[in-house]
DNA sequence: TGTAAACAGTAAACAGCGTAAACATTTCAG
DNA sequence: CTGAAATGTTTACGCTGTTTACTGTTTACA
């Protein structure tokens, strides 16, 4: 059972991240400064070093939170759909990806951009969190495929042999085998979604397309139908 | 005709950018520091202010160069293809986009990411350079459509009415009318390409797909064929 | 050609940053 | 209650972008 001191420490660790997020939300990812956080907390800067050994460690913690929050959003969106309704699930998951990104642009840039000078999150920390976010869409697609509802167009089945070999090896090494064509479908959908989100976030598409939300939803629905999944 | 001093000034302006790029290439976009550039040029930092009024102005200049270099790469790739060969042109243009990005990751992050703290390039400077890069693919697609070679699948023709209305207004306001369905195809292709490039650059896809080059080329070719364009 | 203006550079300084070391205080456990 | 651990402050170092004042050099014009 945690002592009073340990509880206090835990809340301080959380407060620091909270203030950091607030600062970034206000001034962009640039606004993250230890001294700024310390000012807001009415504490001196070196005091923060009792909690995070360096600025980069704080950022790493924020990134980890970000990946998990995004994963939570997608998992929740998936869970909210009725079963089986594979198309609705897929649609909801990718909409959740975009919605979360647009609602939390700073966190999204933190995890999927490189907004912090000279910083790259250690892979051994981020990869598990990333993988967690991919579980719902992988499951939904795999189940739909197993149920013979998802029928990928031909070109997903005739992948380049290097990719096909890699995906088969990957599926075998994993305890959770995913057919290469399903994996390819997921990569395609993710790629598309991510591209739209990133370009929209950097304000490149709104001036070209007008209603980016409608366009995005239309694109995802079109993909679902191309995969023989019914949606809406 | 330029005086000796003006020539000198021009080369210094260029040298500063050159050194800046070298520093970023060496230490990531974080490595961009005026004092660092000054050190490399064996000059004091304030001297640089005679050439760029601030660090952000230097970055803006670098971004402008980046957009133009990317546009040049795509234009050159397009020009190198035989005519009409619309499929080959489209394929070459998007491959050029990816190739340039992977060959110049720092510049790419500079123009399509937000790697510099607290900095966002002024739109009135970047937009024209961005538009320039889109000319070849817009032209290739529009010509292919006019020649009835490009045949977009149905969902590109039944766009959400908000998007459709916006694209029609956009085409009308422009001197260069692009049919909405062609614009939608371009947005789709760009989105896909950009998403793959960004995810690959941040090392999210290589561990999932193995041969990302093969996968990318496969994806673009599949899209071309979906559009009734022959390629390879 | 002589001179005034524009240009190019330096030195010094200011404010802000991340961080390390030394020191003081608070809080808890034996 | 006492000593140790946790938490905080003070001070300092070296880095950053940027401003100011001052010095030469180059150019343009009367």
CSV table of C-alpha atoms (C1' of nucleotides) in Angstrom, one decimal, chain A residues 9 12-13 15-17 19-20 32-55 58, chain C residues 18-19, chain D residues 7-9:
chain,number,residue,atom,x,y,z
A,9,UNK,CA,5.0,12.0,-5.7
A,12,UNK,CA,3.4,15.6,-8.8
A,13,UNK,CA,4.7,13.5,-11.6
A,15,UNK,CA,1.0,17.5,-12.5
A,16,UNK,CA,4.2,18.2,-14.3
A,17,UNK,CA,3.0,16.4,-17.4
A,19,UNK,CA,1.4,21.6,-17.0
A,20,UNK,CA,3.7,20.6,-19.8
A,32,UNK,CA,7.7,22.9,-23.6
A,33,UNK,CA,10.4,24.3,-21.2
A,34,UNK,CA,11.3,23.1,-17.8
A,35,UNK,CA,11.7,26.6,-16.5
A,36,UNK,CA,8.3,27.5,-17.8
A,37,UNK,CA,6.7,24.5,-16.1
A,38,UNK,CA,8.5,25.3,-12.9
A,39,UNK,CA,7.2,28.9,-13.1
A,40,UNK,CA,3.6,27.7,-13.5
A,41,UNK,CA,4.1,25.3,-10.6
A,42,UNK,CA,5.7,28.1,-8.5
A,43,UNK,CA,8.8,26.1,-8.0
A,44,UNK,CA,12.4,26.4,-9.1
A,45,UNK,CA,13.5,24.5,-12.3
A,46,UNK,CA,16.0,22.1,-10.7
A,47,UNK,CA,13.2,20.8,-8.4
A,48,UNK,CA,11.7,19.1,-11.4
A,49,UNK,CA,14.8,17.0,-11.7
A,50,UNK,CA,13.7,15.1,-8.6
A,51,UNK,CA,10.9,13.8,-10.8
A,52,UNK,CA,12.2,13.5,-14.3
A,53,UNK,CA,16.0,13.0,-14.7
A,54,UNK,CA,16.0,15.2,-17.8
A,55,UNK,CA,13.8,17.1,-20.2
A,58,UNK,CA,9.7,14.1,-19.5
C,18,DG,C1',18.8,22.8,-19.7
C,19,DT,C1',21.4,21.1,-16.2
D,7,DT,C1',12.3,17.3,-1.6
D,8,DG,C1',13.4,21.9,-2.4
D,9,DT,C1',16.5,26.2,-3.1
